[in-house]
Amino acid sequence: SLRDILTVIAAFVILILATALVVPPLMDWEAYRSFVDDAISRATGTEARTEGRIGVRLLPSPRIRLDRLRLGAKGPDAPSVTADFVWSEIALTPLLRGEVRFLETRIGRADIRVPVAQDGSWRISPDRLAGAGRDGTFAVEHLVVAQLLLTTQVPATGRTDQFYAEGVTVEGQRLVGPWRAEGTTRGVPFRLLTGELGADRTMAVKLAGGGDTAPRFEVDGRLALDQGAGGTTVPNIAGRAKLLFGPPAQADAAGATIPVNVEAAFKASGSTVELDPVTLEAGEGGSSMRLSGTGIVRLDEPRLALKLDGRRLDVDSLLASTDWRELLTRLRAAAPSDSVVPIDLDLAFASIGLAQEELTNV
């Protein structure tokens, strides 16, 4: 009868589910390492290699645990990712539709290496990324990386630059975005938001962070992945940036004792960032200072060049201000910082008030 048939089918399904629940923990998945590597390679679209222990559980939702996962081809000219102590849970229902949705993923340490040419170009393919990731078959609901290290290296010269962050959380609905990431670097919190990579190979980017003991910063721009020579990609970004020192952005006991607001429109190309215009406002009321001009930032050999003009600087009012005197005292007592870079400064004032005298065209 139909009832007996349904009973047999139900029993068969229960048997399959029970087998899937019991068998994977008992299997020696290290013996099937090549199968696991091939599956990850097909899912990510790049070469994958696992090392150490492998743990798999299929029900109630698929889970995989790896001691180490390496993504990317071997060689100094190829980007790569090395992830240690990976634990990931995947949604079962979307998986049956051919979609990969990571519900929860935790990585102990992730080391990302990106080879960069001397002109600032990368060997990545945004067209391949857009083609593979626009259909929504890949999503990350919650990814936590305890330690993240991003290294850019110029194989021709051996120069390396590194960015280190802790407690990074990442969310992304598709490979092409939008993405959301939060974490801390050198104790400074940050939050990164991106839009979707468009057909014109650009995406909106917003970065904010700092506050409390660190200066507060905000960046609102648009990232363009332009075509470079030899099939390379040159990342260029343009937009506006804001840097806030002192109160209320920082605690009174940290940084400047007066509010300092630096704003700039910027355009980055390769290892050079052009700032035009730049405005700097410091202090309040009669003991304030306002400057405007242009600037250039070099990233390959860190250096900042500024050309700023001001209408009038009242030095007498600044020296009479308790906050400015406190700021000068802190600057004299401050220890050198590892983040200090050389500054080429071209400064001009229409007039300066000093000792009850007026100095013009300084």
Tab-separated table of C-alpha atoms in Angstrom:
chain	number	residue	atom	x	y	z
A	1	SER	CA	0.000	0.000	0.000
A	2	LEU	CA	0.993	3.660	-0.313
A	3	ARG	CA	1.324	3.880	3.460
A	4	ASP	CA	3.784	0.943	3.516
A	5	ILE	CA	5.795	2.475	0.671
A	6	LEU	CA	6.056	5.818	2.506
A	7	THR	CA	7.071	3.969	5.671
A	8	VAL	CA	9.890	2.178	3.822
A	9	ILE	CA	11.062	5.459	2.241
A	10	ALA	CA	11.010	7.221	5.622
A	11	ALA	CA	12.978	4.388	7.213
A	12	PHE	CA	15.512	4.538	4.373
A	13	VAL	CA	15.945	8.314	4.786
A	14	ILE	CA	16.371	7.905	8.558
A	15	LEU	CA	19.008	5.229	7.928
A	16	ILE	CA	20.923	7.520	5.541
A	17	LEU	CA	20.801	10.443	7.992
A	18	ALA	CA	21.881	8.231	10.881
A	19	THR	CA	24.776	6.886	8.819
A	20	ALA	CA	25.830	10.423	7.869
A	21	LEU	CA	25.681	11.399	11.536
A	22	VAL	CA	27.712	8.476	12.831
A	23	VAL	CA	30.195	7.584	10.090
A	24	PRO	CA	32.142	10.866	9.465
A	25	PRO	CA	33.644	11.145	12.967
A	26	LEU	CA	34.836	7.542	12.692
A	27	MET	CA	36.440	7.998	9.253
A	28	ASP	CA	40.118	8.714	8.755
A	29	TRP	CA	39.653	11.858	6.680
A	30	GLU	CA	43.424	12.337	6.390
A	31	ALA	CA	43.373	9.310	4.088
A	32	TYR	CA	41.020	11.254	1.782
A	33	ARG	CA	43.117	14.448	1.796
A	34	SER	CA	43.308	14.628	-2.009
A	35	PHE	CA	39.493	14.456	-2.203
A	36	VAL	CA	39.143	17.261	0.366
A	37	ASP	CA	41.776	19.383	-1.416
A	38	ASP	CA	40.029	18.922	-4.777
A	39	ALA	CA	36.646	19.862	-3.276
A	40	ILE	CA	38.047	23.046	-1.727
A	41	SER	CA	39.863	23.890	-4.979
A	42	ARG	CA	36.621	23.618	-6.969
A	43	ALA	CA	34.734	25.715	-4.411
A	44	THR	CA	37.324	28.516	-4.270
A	45	GLY	CA	38.524	28.416	-7.874
A	46	THR	CA	42.194	28.210	-6.852
A	47	GLU	CA	44.739	25.607	-5.798
A	48	ALA	CA	44.110	24.330	-2.257
A	49	ARG	CA	46.266	22.223	0.071
A	50	THR	CA	45.460	21.021	3.583
A	51	GLU	CA	47.936	20.048	6.286
A	52	GLY	CA	47.532	18.311	9.639
A	53	ARG	CA	44.261	16.932	10.997
A	54	ILE	CA	40.951	16.977	9.106
A	55	GLY	CA	37.585	16.646	10.832
A	56	VAL	CA	34.208	16.450	9.072
A	57	ARG	CA	30.628	16.238	10.369
A	58	LEU	CA	27.620	16.203	8.035
A	59	LEU	CA	24.611	16.594	10.320
A	60	PRO	CA	22.693	18.502	11.526
A	61	SER	CA	24.742	20.932	9.423
A	62	PRO	CA	28.056	20.242	7.648
A	63	ARG	CA	31.134	21.179	9.636
A	64	ILE	CA	34.790	20.969	8.709
A	65	ARG	CA	37.883	21.439	10.868
A	66	LEU	CA	41.409	21.848	9.463
A	67	ASP	CA	44.745	22.375	11.137
A	68	ARG	CA	46.029	24.356	8.147
A	69	LEU	CA	44.699	25.418	4.752
A	70	ARG	CA	46.781	26.938	1.968
A	71	LEU	CA	45.116	28.658	-1.000
A	72	GLY	CA	46.906	29.879	-4.093
A	73	ALA	CA	49.581	28.669	-6.473
A	74	LYS	CA	53.181	28.305	-5.367
A	75	GLY	CA	55.751	30.925	-6.377
A	76	PRO	CA	56.645	34.506	-5.404
A	77	ASP	CA	54.496	36.013	-8.183
A	78	ALA	CA	51.224	34.407	-7.058
A	79	PRO	CA	48.938	35.647	-4.254
A	80	SER	CA	48.342	33.148	-1.449
A	81	VAL	CA	46.403	32.648	1.770
A	82	THR	CA	47.488	30.456	4.683
A	83	ALA	CA	44.883	29.811	7.398
A	84	ASP	CA	45.686	27.982	10.655
A	85	PHE	CA	43.137	26.247	12.906
A	86	VAL	CA	40.101	26.593	10.642
A	87	TRP	CA	36.626	25.663	11.884
A	88	SER	CA	33.604	26.234	9.662
A	89	GLU	CA	29.888	25.398	9.684
A	90	ILE	CA	28.005	25.417	6.362
A	91	ALA	CA	24.250	25.786	5.836
A	92	LEU	CA	22.803	22.480	4.608
A	93	THR	CA	19.728	23.618	2.625
A	94	PRO	CA	21.584	26.113	0.367
A	95	LEU	CA	24.279	23.476	-0.163
A	96	LEU	CA	21.685	21.189	-1.757
A	97	ARG	CA	21.000	24.018	-4.270
A	98	GLY	CA	24.688	24.315	-5.109
A	99	GLU	CA	25.208	27.416	-2.914
A	100	VAL	CA	27.925	27.706	-0.265
A	101	ARG	CA	26.822	29.755	2.772
A	102	PHE	CA	29.245	29.775	5.699
A	103	LEU	CA	27.140	30.215	8.840
A	104	GLU	CA	30.044	30.392	11.270
A	105	THR	CA	33.759	30.292	10.500
A	106	ARG	CA	36.663	30.777	12.888
A	107	ILE	CA	40.327	31.047	11.930
A	108	GLY	CA	43.141	31.210	14.451
A	109	ARG	CA	45.580	32.991	12.129
A	110	ALA	CA	45.326	34.069	8.496
A	111	ASP	CA	48.383	35.114	6.499
A	112	ILE	CA	47.557	36.817	3.185
A	113	ARG	CA	50.390	37.531	0.756
A	114	VAL	CA	49.938	39.761	-2.293
A	115	PRO	CA	52.809	40.236	-4.786
A	116	VAL	CA	52.973	43.827	-6.004
A	117	ALA	CA	54.894	45.181	-8.978
A	118	GLN	CA	57.103	48.245	-8.609
A	119	ASP	CA	54.404	50.348	-10.278
A	120	GLY	CA	51.847	49.232	-7.650
A	121	SER	CA	49.965	46.747	-9.853
A	122	TRP	CA	48.597	43.410	-8.597
A	123	ARG	CA	48.273	40.082	-10.345
A	124	ILE	CA	44.567	39.591	-9.648
A	125	SER	CA	41.636	39.238	-12.000
A	126	PRO	CA	38.558	41.307	-11.029
A	127	ASP	CA	36.729	40.021	-14.119
A	128	ARG	CA	37.102	36.438	-12.911
A	129	LEU	CA	36.001	37.466	-9.428
A	130	ALA	CA	32.943	39.276	-10.767
A	131	GLY	CA	31.999	36.399	-13.035
A	132	ALA	CA	32.293	33.801	-10.281
A	133	GLY	CA	30.761	35.781	-7.459
A	134	ARG	CA	27.835	37.762	-8.866
A	135	ASP	CA	25.369	34.858	-8.814
A	136	GLY	CA	25.207	34.793	-5.007
A	137	THR	CA	26.379	31.162	-4.666
A	138	PHE	CA	28.954	32.160	-2.055
A	139	ALA	CA	28.228	33.962	1.212
A	140	VAL	CA	29.897	34.498	4.596
A	141	GLU	CA	27.493	35.230	7.441
A	142	HIS	CA	30.054	35.401	10.245
A	143	LEU	CA	33.807	34.957	9.923
A	144	VAL	CA	36.147	35.608	12.859
A	145	VAL	CA	39.924	35.801	12.412
A	146	ALA	CA	41.844	35.988	15.682
A	147	GLN	CA	45.040	37.210	13.977
A	148	LEU	CA	45.216	38.639	10.450
A	149	LEU	CA	48.465	39.467	8.665
A	150	LEU	CA	48.391	41.099	5.215
A	151	THR	CA	51.765	41.273	3.461
A	152	THR	CA	52.497	43.007	0.160
A	153	GLN	CA	55.814	42.137	-1.440
A	154	VAL	CA	57.685	43.430	-4.485
A	155	PRO	CA	59.448	40.292	-5.826
A	156	ALA	CA	61.832	42.384	-7.941
A	157	THR	CA	63.254	44.287	-4.946
A	158	GLY	CA	62.208	42.163	-1.962
A	159	ARG	CA	60.464	45.125	-0.291
A	160	THR	CA	57.608	44.087	2.030
A	161	ASP	CA	54.891	46.049	3.826
A	162	GLN	CA	52.630	44.500	6.434
A	163	PHE	CA	49.275	45.212	8.033
A	164	TYR	CA	48.376	43.374	11.256
A	165	ALA	CA	44.931	43.185	12.860
A	166	GLU	CA	43.278	41.238	15.682
A	167	GLY	CA	39.727	40.071	16.365
A	168	VAL	CA	38.602	40.679	12.786
A	169	THR	CA	34.972	39.836	11.948
A	170	VAL	CA	33.865	39.638	8.318
A	171	GLU	CA	30.439	39.403	6.659
A	172	GLY	CA	29.733	39.162	2.936
A	173	GLN	CA	26.729	38.085	0.914
A	174	ARG	CA	28.625	37.578	-2.347
A	175	LEU	CA	32.226	37.467	-3.530
A	176	VAL	CA	31.730	40.792	-5.310
A	177	GLY	CA	30.309	42.405	-2.140
A	178	PRO	CA	29.022	44.131	-0.262
A	179	TRP	CA	31.438	43.278	2.573
A	180	ARG	CA	31.700	44.401	6.180
A	181	ALA	CA	34.771	43.986	8.393
A	182	GLU	CA	35.637	45.137	11.914
A	183	GLY	CA	38.691	44.655	14.116
A	184	THR	CA	41.607	46.364	15.800
A	185	THR	CA	45.138	47.148	14.644
A	186	ARG	CA	47.767	48.219	17.166
A	187	GLY	CA	44.949	48.701	19.638
A	188	VAL	CA	43.035	51.046	17.310
A	189	PRO	CA	39.511	49.872	16.327
A	190	PHE	CA	38.424	50.113	12.688
A	191	ARG	CA	35.357	49.355	10.564
A	192	LEU	CA	35.431	48.757	6.791
A	193	LEU	CA	32.352	48.753	4.551
A	194	THR	CA	32.328	48.101	0.810
A	195	GLY	CA	29.705	48.204	-1.865
A	196	GLU	CA	29.323	45.748	-4.730
A	197	LEU	CA	31.983	45.413	-7.423
A	198	GLY	CA	30.240	46.860	-10.480
A	199	ALA	CA	30.557	46.041	-14.142
A	200	ASP	CA	32.896	49.048	-14.423
A	201	ARG	CA	35.268	47.295	-11.972
A	202	THR	CA	34.704	49.859	-9.193
A	203	MET	CA	33.201	49.680	-5.705
A	204	ALA	CA	32.400	52.120	-2.918
A	205	VAL	CA	34.618	51.899	0.179
A	206	LYS	CA	34.133	53.430	3.629
A	207	LEU	CA	36.702	53.149	6.410
A	208	ALA	CA	36.358	54.610	9.907
A	209	GLY	CA	37.989	54.053	13.260
A	210	GLY	CA	40.050	55.422	16.104
A	211	GLY	CA	38.701	57.555	18.924
A	212	ASP	CA	39.367	57.509	22.666
A	213	THR	CA	43.175	57.360	22.923
A	214	ALA	CA	43.776	57.383	19.130
A	215	PRO	CA	42.920	60.016	16.515
A	216	ARG	CA	39.611	59.416	14.757
A	217	PHE	CA	39.712	58.865	11.012
A	218	GLU	CA	37.111	58.587	8.258
A	219	VAL	CA	37.626	57.669	4.597
A	220	ASP	CA	34.858	57.726	2.001
A	221	GLY	CA	36.021	56.773	-1.476
A	222	ARG	CA	35.638	54.637	-4.557
A	223	LEU	CA	38.056	51.845	-5.443
A	224	ALA	CA	38.770	51.217	-9.130
A	225	LEU	CA	40.545	48.078	-10.351
A	226	ASP	CA	42.125	49.418	-13.545
A	227	GLN	CA	43.751	47.234	-16.165
A	228	GLY	CA	47.537	47.291	-16.033
A	229	ALA	CA	50.259	46.004	-18.309
A	230	GLY	CA	50.734	42.284	-18.820
A	231	GLY	CA	47.319	41.297	-17.456
A	232	THR	CA	47.909	42.965	-14.091
A	233	THR	CA	45.437	45.078	-12.131
A	234	VAL	CA	46.220	48.492	-10.679
A	235	PRO	CA	44.066	49.405	-7.649
A	236	ASN	CA	43.281	53.129	-7.552
A	237	ILE	CA	41.112	54.878	-4.986
A	238	ALA	CA	39.791	58.424	-4.818
A	239	GLY	CA	37.536	60.208	-2.354
A	240	ARG	CA	37.648	62.275	0.819
A	241	ALA	CA	39.398	61.655	4.129
A	242	LYS	CA	39.081	63.242	7.559
A	243	LEU	CA	41.439	63.031	10.540
A	244	LEU	CA	40.398	64.371	13.963
A	245	PHE	CA	42.758	64.977	16.877
A	246	GLY	CA	42.004	66.178	20.388
A	247	PRO	CA	38.611	66.700	22.016
A	248	PRO	CA	35.919	65.575	21.416
A	249	ALA	CA	37.372	62.897	19.097
A	250	GLN	CA	39.985	61.848	21.675
A	251	ALA	CA	40.037	61.662	25.433
A	252	ASP	CA	41.426	64.767	27.148
A	253	ALA	CA	44.359	62.801	28.519
A	254	ALA	CA	45.426	61.576	25.067
A	255	GLY	CA	46.767	63.408	22.056
A	256	ALA	CA	46.166	67.085	21.412
A	257	THR	CA	44.609	69.346	24.031
A	258	ILE	CA	42.870	71.371	21.311
A	259	PRO	CA	40.569	70.182	18.499
A	260	VAL	CA	42.458	69.628	15.242
A	261	ASN	CA	40.533	68.814	12.068
A	262	VAL	CA	42.352	67.738	8.883
A	263	GLU	CA	40.310	67.129	5.721
A	264	ALA	CA	41.493	66.280	2.223
A	265	ALA	CA	40.264	65.152	-1.148
A	266	PHE	CA	42.631	62.403	-2.285
A	267	LYS	CA	43.453	60.377	-5.358
A	268	ALA	CA	45.735	57.351	-5.063
A	269	SER	CA	47.576	55.856	-8.004
A	270	GLY	CA	50.164	53.142	-7.419
A	271	SER	CA	52.465	54.255	-4.610
A	272	THR	CA	51.493	57.953	-4.743
A	273	VAL	CA	48.533	59.679	-3.071
A	274	GLU	CA	47.693	63.216	-4.201
A	275	LEU	CA	45.940	65.494	-1.693
A	276	ASP	CA	44.072	68.389	-3.277
A	277	PRO	CA	42.739	70.323	-1.500
A	278	VAL	CA	43.928	69.920	2.097
A	279	THR	CA	42.508	71.979	4.963
A	280	LEU	CA	43.734	72.074	8.560
A	281	GLU	CA	41.887	73.768	11.396
A	282	ALA	CA	43.347	73.853	14.918
A	283	GLY	CA	42.047	75.503	18.064
A	284	GLU	CA	38.955	77.567	18.673
A	285	GLY	CA	38.088	81.256	18.801
A	286	GLY	CA	40.863	83.841	18.693
A	287	SER	CA	43.582	81.240	19.284
A	288	SER	CA	42.714	79.209	16.193
A	289	MET	CA	44.683	78.467	13.048
A	290	ARG	CA	43.423	77.616	9.555
A	291	LEU	CA	45.582	76.378	6.688
A	292	SER	CA	44.775	75.142	3.195
A	293	GLY	CA	46.764	73.822	0.254
A	294	THR	CA	47.908	70.612	-1.440
A	295	GLY	CA	50.028	67.593	-0.600
A	296	ILE	CA	51.562	64.335	-1.814
A	297	VAL	CA	52.058	61.095	0.133
A	298	ARG	CA	54.620	58.524	-0.994
A	299	LEU	CA	53.865	54.963	0.107
A	300	ASP	CA	56.874	53.092	-1.296
A	301	GLU	CA	59.314	55.313	0.630
A	302	PRO	CA	56.988	56.815	3.273
A	303	ARG	CA	57.130	60.607	3.056
A	304	LEU	CA	54.611	63.435	3.257
A	305	ALA	CA	54.966	66.704	1.333
A	306	LEU	CA	52.612	69.602	2.175
A	307	LYS	CA	52.273	73.077	0.740
A	308	LEU	CA	49.963	75.115	2.994
A	309	ASP	CA	48.907	78.755	3.138
A	310	GLY	CA	47.273	80.745	5.936
A	311	ARG	CA	45.855	84.261	6.034
A	312	ARG	CA	46.933	85.186	9.566
A	313	LEU	CA	48.568	83.528	12.566
A	314	ASP	CA	48.186	85.256	15.925
A	315	VAL	CA	51.139	83.845	17.872
A	316	ASP	CA	50.419	86.120	20.865
A	317	SER	CA	46.937	84.596	21.299
A	318	LEU	CA	48.337	81.074	20.934
A	319	LEU	CA	50.972	81.621	23.622
A	320	ALA	CA	48.348	83.137	25.936
A	321	SER	CA	46.105	80.075	25.565
A	322	THR	CA	46.425	77.451	28.311
A	323	ASP	CA	45.472	74.650	25.903
A	324	TRP	CA	48.136	75.639	23.341
A	325	ARG	CA	50.819	75.886	26.039
A	326	GLU	CA	49.822	72.430	27.297
A	327	LEU	CA	50.028	71.092	23.740
A	328	LEU	CA	53.549	72.474	23.263
A	329	THR	CA	54.600	70.947	26.592
A	330	ARG	CA	53.282	67.532	25.537
A	331	LEU	CA	55.025	67.737	22.168
A	332	ARG	CA	58.366	68.499	23.820
A	333	ALA	CA	57.959	65.588	26.254
A	334	ALA	CA	56.595	63.077	23.724
A	335	ALA	CA	58.733	60.053	22.891
A	336	PRO	CA	59.516	59.325	19.206
A	337	SER	CA	56.931	57.112	17.495
A	338	ASP	CA	57.556	54.247	15.077
A	339	SER	CA	54.865	55.689	12.801
A	340	VAL	CA	56.645	59.037	12.283
A	341	VAL	CA	57.557	59.743	8.635
A	342	PRO	CA	59.581	62.608	7.127
A	343	ILE	CA	57.563	65.708	6.222
A	344	ASP	CA	58.508	68.276	3.583
A	345	LEU	CA	56.620	71.396	4.623
A	346	ASP	CA	56.166	74.577	2.601
A	347	LEU	CA	54.286	77.011	4.849
A	348	ALA	CA	53.238	80.598	4.105
A	349	PHE	CA	51.237	83.230	6.034
A	350	ALA	CA	49.961	86.571	4.777
A	351	SER	CA	50.653	87.972	8.259
A	352	ILE	CA	51.837	86.835	11.685
A	353	GLY	CA	51.075	88.676	14.934
A	354	LEU	CA	54.083	88.386	17.251
A	355	ALA	CA	55.027	90.554	20.260
A	356	GLN	CA	52.426	93.154	19.309
A	357	GLU	CA	53.969	93.487	15.853
A	358	GLU	CA	52.722	92.422	12.417
A	359	LEU	CA	54.992	90.409	10.116
A	360	THR	CA	53.708	90.174	6.532
A	361	ASN	CA	54.343	87.708	3.692
A	362	VAL	CA	56.084	85.153	5.890
